[in-house]
Amino acid sequence: MGNCCCCRSSADPKTKYGNIHGYPVYKTEINTDVIRAPTTHAPASKLPKPIHPVIQTPVTPTRPKIVVGVYKYEARDSQDLSFDKGDRMEVLDESDQDWLFVEHLITGHKGFIPGNFVAPELSVESEDWFFENISRKEAEKLLLGDESQPRGTFLIRPSEHNPNGYSLSVKDWEVHRGYHVKHYKIKPLDNGGFYISTNKTYESLPELVLAYSKNALGLCHVLSKPCRKPEPTMWDLAPTYRDKWEISRDEIQLLRRLGRGNFGEVFFGKWKNQYEVAVKTLREGTMSTQAFLQEAAIMKKFRHKRLVALYGICSEQEPVYIVQEYMSKGSLLDFLRKDEGKLLEFEDLIYIAFQVASGMEYLESKQLIHRDLAARNVLIGENNIAKICDFGLARVIEDNEYCPKQGSRFPVKWTAPEAIVYGKFSIKSDVWSYGILLMELFTYGQVPYPGMHGREVIELVEQGYRMPKPTSHNLPDEIYQIMLKCWDTIAEARPTFEFLTHYFERFNVTSEVPYREVPD
Ligand code: ADP
């Protein structure tokens, strides 16, 4: 028991990572058995949602739950609190994980704070180098996307394959490869602790980081500095809007027209003259406000980093405004056709394909159907971040033009035959559309079935015709085969989005050894 890292005094740095479900566990005089919890080093993301420690650890019934700022946050309305990176706050109510109610331990002020801007004090999640929810591909993008980050820049993330393990991703440089990322497995020991190479074990991740920061010990490079962390998405404009969709119209300033959508104009604007938003205006009669309000309530609940966040709506007057997260590079379709998009490399296209599949995988898991998945409904932000928009919207459109077979605006070329013919929309008809989106992506925004009219496409596709592999672009056969699978006549035979996410996630690594062990 004496060696248990969880039981040392808080002055001892090794105490730091004694935690249960992401919350620190301290030595008590009463019963130390509870401290031997086997889950000490499991990533919080893979554990059940934390229950209040009063229930979990009866020996510390009054121990306050403390969180620390992982990012700086500035209050946006009267209900929330500003804090700096590193500030400590006591959690008073965590019934809404997106907005924790806390007391700031320096100022004594109480208020709401966004849950994804903080982490439990002394937890691994509060470390600058720990990235909780990112995949291997995203790790590469973060490490390579910022050229100012030197060789040896690194991050640690929960392993995608080993529930108790982690992965260390390090930016490296070699003459023949230029900058690239190497990934190392961090394996857990049965009795707690970690190792990369069996001959050097560490009691905690910070110890491991410290050791490899002093000496490469067989890694490609000594760990030089933590990778820069992008700020998390704000799911609501402010805590006032956490359960409320209606935004006061005079708080929204429309500043610049971004484009014309099917149902009205889209603007870049600001909320309270400060925070960037995109505002879609809906032409009168496009949809019943009542139906849209219901849909908005659902859409607001679907939160994923690959879905554009819906902040709220202004529905008390026409035209209705839909207020969303602003994506600086606009729609994927426009982006692909413009200069910046044309310069995208194959690797970037794979990254976009992965992100869209990942957002759709989330909708698949929630049994929500998009119905209008296409490059025009994917938005691009900085660093080629892609997010799906307009999910759920297609259902509430009351426009005849949008109905199958009747209207000119119905996206025939993107829609699966069973959805066109029988109106049978499903996640599998979304998979079909995803296949078309892949063709748009890998041809840099070419119109699908070039030169063909909608009716012709319907007939030919019914007869078994599929778009051929384009000769103009260097599309690997393997990816074309995936498109064909998405266009299987039998809906059930099409791949799942879960499969597609993993496929594109690992696409360019199939030919290389995923992890290189550090030599003993
Ligand atoms: P609709 O769904 O009404 O047809 P779109 O979603 O196609 O409208 O939007 C039209 C254009 O407005 C898009 O091509 C894109 O350039 C821009 N746009 C839409 N939403 C956003 C957003 N959230 N951030 C930035 N630009 C956007």
Coordinates of C-alpha atoms in Angstrom, one line a residue, residues 17-506:
Y17 CA -2.5 11.0 -10.8
G18 CA -4.3 9.2 -8.1
N19 CA -7.8 9.7 -9.3
I20 CA -11.1 7.9 -9.7
H21 CA -13.1 8.6 -12.8
G22 CA -11.0 11.7 -13.5
Y23 CA -11.3 13.1 -10.0
P24 CA -8.4 13.2 -7.6
V25 CA -8.4 10.8 -4.6
Y26 CA -6.6 11.8 -1.5
K27 CA -5.2 9.8 1.4
T28 CA -7.5 9.5 4.3
E29 CA -7.1 8.2 7.8
I30 CA -10.2 6.2 7.8
N31 CA -10.1 3.7 5.0
T32 CA -7.3 3.7 2.4
D33 CA -8.6 0.6 0.6
V34 CA -10.8 2.7 -1.6
I35 CA -7.7 4.5 -2.9
R36 CA -6.5 1.3 -4.6
A37 CA -9.2 1.8 -7.2
P38 CA -8.0 0.0 -10.3
T39 CA -9.3 2.7 -12.7
T40 CA -6.7 5.2 -11.6
H41 CA -5.1 5.6 -15.0
A42 CA -7.9 4.9 -17.3
P43 CA -8.7 7.9 -19.6
A44 CA -11.7 9.8 -18.3
S45 CA -13.3 9.7 -21.8
K46 CA -13.5 5.9 -21.6
L47 CA -15.0 5.7 -18.2
P48 CA -18.7 6.1 -17.1
K49 CA -19.7 9.7 -16.5
P50 CA -18.4 10.8 -13.1
I51 CA -20.9 10.6 -10.3
H52 CA -20.4 12.9 -7.4
P53 CA -17.5 11.7 -5.2
V54 CA -19.8 11.7 -2.2
I55 CA -21.3 8.6 -3.7
Q56 CA -18.2 7.2 -5.3
T57 CA -15.8 7.6 -2.4
P58 CA -17.6 7.6 0.9
V59 CA -14.4 8.2 2.8
T60 CA -14.2 11.7 1.5
P61 CA -17.7 12.9 1.8
T62 CA -17.0 16.6 2.0
R63 CA -14.1 16.8 -0.4
P64 CA -14.9 19.6 -2.8
K65 CA -14.6 18.9 -6.5
I66 CA -12.1 21.3 -8.0
V67 CA -11.6 22.1 -11.7
V68 CA -8.9 24.1 -13.3
G69 CA -9.1 26.3 -16.4
V70 CA -7.5 24.5 -19.4
Y71 CA -8.2 27.6 -21.5
K72 CA -9.0 31.2 -20.8
Y73 CA -12.7 32.0 -20.8
E74 CA -14.4 35.4 -20.9
A75 CA -17.9 35.8 -19.5
R76 CA -20.5 36.5 -22.1
D77 CA -23.6 37.4 -20.1
S78 CA -24.7 37.9 -16.5
Q79 CA -24.8 34.2 -15.6
D80 CA -21.3 33.1 -16.4
L81 CA -17.8 33.6 -15.0
S82 CA -14.5 34.7 -16.6
F83 CA -11.4 32.7 -15.7
D84 CA -7.8 32.3 -16.8
K85 CA -5.9 29.2 -17.7
G86 CA -4.9 27.5 -14.5
D87 CA -7.6 29.2 -12.3
R88 CA -9.2 26.9 -9.7
M89 CA -12.9 26.6 -9.2
E90 CA -15.1 24.6 -7.0
V91 CA -17.9 22.8 -8.7
L92 CA -21.3 23.4 -7.0
D93 CA -23.6 21.9 -9.5
E94 CA -22.6 19.6 -12.4
S95 CA -26.1 18.4 -13.4
D96 CA -25.4 20.0 -16.8
Q97 CA -22.0 18.9 -18.0
D98 CA -21.9 21.6 -20.7
W99 CA -22.4 24.4 -18.1
L100 CA -21.0 23.7 -14.7
F101 CA -22.0 26.0 -11.8
V102 CA -18.9 26.9 -9.9
E103 CA -17.3 29.2 -7.4
H104 CA -14.1 30.9 -8.4
L105 CA -11.6 30.2 -5.7
I106 CA -9.8 33.5 -6.0
T107 CA -12.6 36.0 -6.6
G108 CA -15.3 34.1 -4.8
H109 CA -17.7 34.8 -7.6
K110 CA -20.3 32.2 -8.5
G111 CA -21.6 31.4 -12.0
F112 CA -21.7 29.0 -15.0
I113 CA -18.6 28.0 -17.0
P114 CA -18.4 25.9 -20.1
G115 CA -17.5 22.3 -19.0
N116 CA -15.2 21.7 -22.0
F117 CA -12.9 24.6 -21.0
V118 CA -11.9 23.1 -17.7
A119 CA -10.6 19.7 -16.3
P120 CA -10.6 18.2 -12.8
E121 CA -7.7 19.5 -10.9
L122 CA -4.6 17.3 -10.8
S123 CA -6.1 15.0 -13.5
V124 CA -4.2 14.1 -16.6
E125 CA -6.9 16.0 -18.6
S126 CA -5.6 19.2 -17.1
E127 CA -2.1 18.8 -18.6
D128 CA -1.2 20.9 -21.7
W129 CA 0.1 17.9 -23.6
F130 CA -3.0 15.7 -23.0
F131 CA -5.6 15.7 -25.8
E132 CA -8.6 13.8 -24.7
N133 CA -10.8 13.4 -27.7
I134 CA -8.6 13.3 -30.8
S135 CA -7.8 10.6 -33.3
R136 CA -4.5 9.7 -34.8
K137 CA -5.3 11.7 -37.9
E138 CA -6.3 14.7 -36.0
A139 CA -3.1 14.5 -33.9
E140 CA -1.1 14.6 -37.1
K141 CA -3.1 17.5 -38.4
L142 CA -2.5 19.5 -35.2
L143 CA 1.2 18.8 -35.1
L144 CA 1.9 19.4 -38.7
G145 CA -0.7 22.2 -39.4
D146 CA 1.2 24.8 -37.4
E147 CA 4.7 25.3 -39.0
S148 CA 6.0 27.3 -36.1
Q149 CA 5.9 24.2 -33.9
P150 CA 9.4 22.7 -33.7
R151 CA 10.6 19.1 -34.1
G152 CA 9.8 17.2 -30.9
T153 CA 6.4 18.9 -30.4
F154 CA 4.2 16.3 -28.9
L155 CA 0.9 15.3 -27.4
I156 CA -0.6 12.3 -25.6
R157 CA -4.0 10.9 -26.4
P158 CA -6.0 7.9 -25.2
S159 CA -5.3 4.9 -27.4
E160 CA -7.9 4.0 -29.9
H161 CA -7.2 0.3 -29.5
N162 CA -6.1 -0.2 -25.9
P163 CA -8.7 1.0 -23.3
N164 CA -6.1 1.6 -20.7
G165 CA -3.3 2.7 -22.9
Y166 CA -2.3 6.0 -24.6
S167 CA -0.5 7.1 -27.7
L168 CA 2.4 9.5 -27.9
S169 CA 2.5 11.5 -31.1
V170 CA 5.7 13.4 -31.9
K171 CA 6.6 15.8 -34.7
D172 CA 9.7 14.6 -36.5
W173 CA 11.8 15.6 -39.4
E174 CA 14.0 13.6 -41.8
V175 CA 15.8 14.6 -45.0
H176 CA 13.9 12.2 -47.2
R177 CA 10.4 12.7 -45.6
G178 CA 10.4 16.3 -44.3
Y179 CA 8.1 16.9 -41.4
H180 CA 6.0 14.0 -40.3
V181 CA 4.5 12.5 -37.1
K182 CA 5.7 9.3 -35.3
H183 CA 3.3 7.5 -33.0
Y184 CA 4.3 5.4 -30.0
K185 CA 2.2 3.2 -27.9
I186 CA 2.2 3.9 -24.2
K187 CA 1.3 0.7 -22.5
P188 CA -0.2 0.3 -19.0
L189 CA 1.4 -1.9 -16.4
D190 CA -0.8 -4.3 -14.5
N191 CA 0.1 -2.7 -11.2
G192 CA -0.3 0.9 -12.4
G193 CA 2.3 2.9 -14.3
F194 CA 3.3 3.0 -18.0
Y195 CA 6.0 2.2 -20.4
I196 CA 6.9 2.8 -24.1
S197 CA 10.0 0.6 -24.0
T198 CA 9.8 -2.4 -21.5
N199 CA 13.1 -1.5 -20.0
K200 CA 12.0 1.9 -18.7
T201 CA 8.8 2.1 -16.7
Y202 CA 7.1 5.1 -15.1
E203 CA 4.6 5.5 -12.3
S204 CA 2.6 8.2 -14.1
L205 CA 2.3 9.9 -17.5
P206 CA 3.9 13.2 -16.3
E207 CA 6.9 11.2 -15.1
L208 CA 7.1 9.5 -18.5
V209 CA 6.8 12.9 -20.2
L210 CA 9.5 14.4 -17.9
A211 CA 11.9 11.6 -18.7
Y212 CA 11.5 11.8 -22.5
S213 CA 11.7 15.6 -22.3
K214 CA 15.3 15.3 -20.9
N215 CA 16.5 12.5 -23.2
A216 CA 15.0 10.9 -26.3
L217 CA 15.8 7.5 -24.9
G218 CA 15.2 5.9 -28.3
L219 CA 12.3 8.1 -29.5
C220 CA 12.8 9.9 -32.8
H221 CA 13.4 13.2 -30.9
V222 CA 13.4 14.5 -27.3
L223 CA 10.0 15.8 -26.4
S224 CA 10.4 19.6 -26.9
K225 CA 7.0 21.2 -26.2
P226 CA 3.3 20.4 -26.0
C227 CA 1.3 20.8 -29.1
R228 CA -0.9 23.9 -29.3
K229 CA -4.4 23.1 -28.2
P230 CA -7.3 24.5 -30.3
E231 CA -10.0 26.1 -28.3
P232 CA -13.1 23.9 -27.8
T233 CA -16.3 24.6 -29.6
M234 CA -18.8 26.7 -27.7
W235 CA -22.1 24.8 -27.9
D236 CA -24.2 27.7 -26.8
L237 CA -23.6 31.5 -27.2
A238 CA -23.8 31.8 -23.4
P239 CA -25.4 29.9 -20.4
T240 CA -28.7 31.9 -20.9
Y241 CA -29.1 29.9 -24.2
R242 CA -28.4 26.5 -22.8
D243 CA -32.1 25.5 -22.8
K244 CA -33.5 28.3 -24.9
W245 CA -33.5 28.6 -28.6
E246 CA -35.0 32.0 -29.1
I247 CA -32.3 34.7 -29.4
S248 CA -33.3 38.4 -29.2
R249 CA -33.1 39.8 -32.7
D250 CA -31.5 43.1 -31.7
E251 CA -28.6 41.1 -30.2
I252 CA -27.7 39.9 -33.8
Q253 CA -25.9 42.2 -36.2
L254 CA -25.8 41.1 -39.9
L255 CA -22.5 42.3 -41.3
R256 CA -21.7 40.7 -44.6
R257 CA -23.6 38.5 -47.0
L258 CA -21.9 35.1 -47.4
G259 CA -24.1 33.6 -50.0
R260 CA -27.5 32.7 -51.1
G261 CA -28.9 29.4 -49.8
N262 CA -31.9 27.5 -51.1
F263 CA -34.2 29.1 -48.5
G264 CA -32.8 32.6 -48.2
E265 CA -29.6 34.6 -47.7
V266 CA -26.8 33.7 -45.4
F267 CA -24.8 36.4 -43.5
F268 CA -21.7 36.7 -41.5
G269 CA -22.7 38.5 -38.3
K270 CA -22.0 39.1 -34.7
W271 CA -23.9 38.3 -31.5
K272 CA -23.8 41.3 -29.1
N273 CA -21.3 43.0 -31.5
Q274 CA -18.6 40.7 -30.4
Y275 CA -19.0 37.0 -31.1
E276 CA -18.8 35.7 -34.7
V277 CA -21.9 33.9 -36.0
A278 CA -23.4 32.8 -39.3
V279 CA -27.0 33.8 -39.8
K280 CA -29.3 32.0 -42.2
T281 CA -32.4 33.9 -43.1
L282 CA -35.4 31.9 -44.1
R283 CA -37.7 33.2 -46.8
E284 CA -41.3 33.4 -45.7
G285 CA -43.3 30.2 -46.2
T286 CA -40.2 28.0 -46.5
M287 CA -41.2 26.1 -43.4
S288 CA -43.7 26.2 -40.6
T289 CA -42.1 28.1 -37.7
Q290 CA -43.7 25.6 -35.3
A291 CA -42.1 22.6 -37.1
F292 CA -38.8 24.3 -37.3
L293 CA -38.8 25.2 -33.6
Q294 CA -39.3 21.5 -32.8
E295 CA -36.5 20.5 -35.1
A296 CA -34.2 23.2 -33.8
A297 CA -34.8 21.8 -30.3
I298 CA -33.6 18.4 -31.5
M299 CA -30.7 19.8 -33.6
K300 CA -29.5 21.8 -30.6
K301 CA -29.2 18.6 -28.6
F302 CA -27.0 16.9 -31.2
R303 CA -23.5 18.1 -30.4
H304 CA -20.4 16.8 -32.1
K305 CA -17.2 18.5 -33.2
R306 CA -18.0 17.5 -36.8
L307 CA -21.4 19.1 -36.8
V308 CA -21.9 22.8 -37.1
A309 CA -23.2 24.1 -33.8
L310 CA -26.7 25.6 -33.9
Y311 CA -26.8 28.4 -31.4
G312 CA -30.5 29.4 -31.7
I313 CA -33.1 31.1 -33.8
C314 CA -34.9 34.4 -34.0
S315 CA -38.4 33.2 -34.9
E316 CA -40.7 35.9 -33.5
Q317 CA -40.7 37.9 -36.7
E318 CA -40.2 37.1 -40.4
P319 CA -37.7 36.3 -41.8
V320 CA -36.7 33.6 -39.3
Y321 CA -33.0 33.7 -38.5
I322 CA -31.0 30.5 -37.8
V323 CA -27.9 31.4 -35.9
Q324 CA -25.0 29.0 -36.2
E325 CA -21.3 28.6 -35.6
Y326 CA -19.4 30.6 -38.2
M327 CA -17.1 28.6 -40.5
S328 CA -14.5 30.9 -42.1
K329 CA -13.9 29.1 -45.4
G330 CA -17.6 28.6 -46.4
S331 CA -19.0 25.5 -48.1
L332 CA -16.8 22.6 -49.1
L333 CA -18.1 22.8 -52.6
D334 CA -17.1 26.5 -53.1
F335 CA -13.8 25.8 -51.2
L336 CA -12.8 23.0 -53.5
R337 CA -13.4 25.0 -56.6
K338 CA -11.5 28.1 -55.4
D339 CA -7.7 28.6 -55.4
E340 CA -7.1 27.4 -51.8
G341 CA -9.1 24.3 -52.3
K342 CA -7.5 23.5 -55.6
L343 CA -4.2 23.4 -53.8
L344 CA -5.4 20.7 -51.3
E345 CA -3.3 17.6 -51.4
F346 CA -4.5 14.1 -51.5
E347 CA -3.8 13.8 -47.8
D348 CA -6.0 16.8 -47.1
L349 CA -8.9 15.3 -49.1
I350 CA -8.6 12.1 -47.1
Y351 CA -8.7 14.2 -43.9
I352 CA -11.9 15.9 -45.1
A353 CA -13.5 12.5 -46.1
F354 CA -12.6 11.2 -42.6
Q355 CA -14.1 14.2 -40.8
V356 CA -17.4 14.0 -42.7
A357 CA -17.6 10.3 -42.1
S358 CA -17.0 10.9 -38.4
G359 CA -19.8 13.5 -38.1
M360 CA -22.1 11.1 -40.0
E361 CA -21.0 8.3 -37.7
Y362 CA -22.3 10.4 -34.8
L363 CA -25.7 10.9 -36.5
E364 CA -25.8 7.2 -37.3
S365 CA -25.3 6.4 -33.6
K366 CA -28.2 8.8 -32.8
Q367 CA -30.3 7.4 -35.5
L368 CA -30.7 10.7 -37.2
I369 CA -30.9 10.9 -40.9
H370 CA -29.4 13.9 -42.8
R371 CA -31.2 13.5 -46.2
D372 CA -29.2 16.1 -47.9
L373 CA -25.6 15.2 -47.5
A374 CA -23.5 16.9 -50.2
A375 CA -20.3 19.0 -50.5
R376 CA -22.5 22.1 -50.4
N377 CA -23.7 21.1 -46.9
V378 CA -20.3 20.6 -45.4
L379 CA -18.6 23.8 -44.2
I380 CA -14.8 24.4 -43.9
G381 CA -13.0 26.3 -41.1
E382 CA -9.4 27.0 -40.4
N383 CA -6.9 24.2 -40.9
N384 CA -9.3 22.3 -43.1
I385 CA -11.7 21.5 -40.3
A386 CA -14.9 20.2 -41.9
K387 CA -18.3 20.2 -40.2
I388 CA -21.6 19.0 -41.5
C389 CA -24.5 21.5 -41.5
D390 CA -28.2 21.4 -42.2
F391 CA -28.7 18.1 -40.6
G392 CA -32.4 17.6 -39.7
L393 CA -33.4 20.6 -41.8
A394 CA -34.5 18.7 -44.9
R395 CA -37.3 17.2 -42.9
V396 CA -39.1 20.4 -42.1
I397 CA -38.9 22.1 -45.5
E398 CA -42.4 22.7 -46.7
D399 CA -41.3 23.6 -50.1
N400 CA -42.7 21.5 -53.0
E401 CA -39.6 22.1 -54.9
Y402 CA -37.8 20.0 -52.4
C403 CA -40.1 16.9 -52.7
P404 CA -38.8 13.9 -54.6
K405 CA -39.6 13.9 -58.3
Q406 CA -41.6 17.1 -58.1
G407 CA -39.1 19.9 -57.7
S408 CA -36.0 21.3 -59.4
R409 CA -34.2 21.7 -56.1
F410 CA -34.5 18.1 -55.1
P411 CA -30.9 16.7 -55.0
V412 CA -31.5 13.8 -57.4
K413 CA -27.8 13.2 -58.1
W414 CA -27.1 12.8 -54.4
T415 CA -30.1 10.7 -53.5
A416 CA -30.2 6.9 -53.3
P417 CA -32.7 5.2 -55.7
E418 CA -34.9 3.8 -53.0
A419 CA -35.3 7.3 -51.5
I420 CA -36.2 8.8 -54.9
V421 CA -38.6 6.1 -55.9
Y422 CA -40.2 5.1 -52.6
G423 CA -39.3 8.0 -50.4
K424 CA -37.3 5.6 -48.2
F425 CA -34.7 7.7 -46.5
S426 CA -32.4 6.0 -44.1
I427 CA -28.9 6.3 -42.8
K428 CA -28.1 4.0 -45.7
S429 CA -29.4 6.5 -48.2
D430 CA -27.1 9.0 -46.5
V431 CA -24.2 6.5 -47.2
W432 CA -25.1 6.7 -50.9
S433 CA -25.0 10.5 -50.7
Y434 CA -21.6 10.2 -48.9
G435 CA -20.3 8.2 -51.9
I436 CA -21.4 11.1 -54.2
L437 CA -19.8 13.6 -51.9
L438 CA -16.5 11.6 -52.1
M439 CA -16.7 11.9 -55.9
E440 CA -17.2 15.7 -55.5
L441 CA -14.3 15.8 -53.1
F442 CA -11.7 13.8 -55.1
T443 CA -12.7 15.7 -58.4
Y444 CA -12.3 19.1 -56.6
G445 CA -15.9 20.0 -56.8
Q446 CA -17.0 18.6 -60.2
V447 CA -20.7 18.2 -60.7
P448 CA -21.6 14.5 -60.3
Y449 CA -22.7 12.7 -63.5
P450 CA -21.3 15.6 -65.6
G451 CA -23.5 16.6 -68.5
M452 CA -26.4 14.5 -67.4
H453 CA -29.9 15.7 -66.3
G454 CA -31.6 14.5 -63.2
R455 CA -34.2 12.4 -65.0
E456 CA -31.5 10.6 -67.0
V457 CA -29.5 9.9 -63.9
I458 CA -32.6 8.4 -62.1
E459 CA -33.2 6.1 -65.1
L460 CA -29.6 5.0 -65.6
V461 CA -28.9 4.5 -61.9
E462 CA -32.0 2.3 -61.7
Q463 CA -30.6 0.2 -64.5
G464 CA -27.3 -0.2 -62.6
Y465 CA -25.2 2.6 -64.1
R466 CA -22.7 4.1 -61.8
M467 CA -20.3 7.1 -62.3
P468 CA -17.1 5.8 -63.7
K469 CA -13.7 6.4 -62.1
P470 CA -12.6 9.8 -63.3
T471 CA -9.6 9.8 -65.5
S472 CA -8.8 13.5 -64.9
H473 CA -7.8 13.1 -61.3
N474 CA -5.5 10.7 -59.7
L475 CA -8.1 8.8 -57.8
P476 CA -6.8 5.6 -56.2
D477 CA -8.8 2.5 -57.2
E478 CA -9.2 1.6 -53.6
I479 CA -11.2 4.8 -53.0
Y480 CA -13.3 4.3 -56.1
Q481 CA -14.2 0.9 -54.8
I482 CA -15.4 2.4 -51.6
M483 CA -17.6 4.8 -53.6
L484 CA -19.1 1.8 -55.5
K485 CA -19.8 0.1 -52.2
C486 CA -21.7 3.2 -51.0
W487 CA -23.8 3.0 -54.2
D488 CA -24.8 -0.6 -53.7
T489 CA -28.4 -1.2 -54.9
I490 CA -29.1 -3.1 -51.7
A491 CA -29.1 -0.4 -49.0
E492 CA -28.1 -2.8 -46.2
A493 CA -25.0 -3.9 -48.2
R494 CA -23.6 -0.4 -48.1
P495 CA -20.9 0.3 -45.5
T496 CA -21.7 1.9 -42.1
F497 CA -20.3 5.4 -41.3
E498 CA -18.4 3.7 -38.5
F499 CA -16.6 1.6 -41.1
L500 CA -16.0 4.6 -43.3
T501 CA -14.6 6.7 -40.5
H502 CA -12.1 4.0 -39.6
Y503 CA -11.3 3.5 -43.3
F504 CA -10.3 7.1 -43.9
E505 CA -8.8 7.5 -40.5
R506 CA -6.3 4.8 -41.3

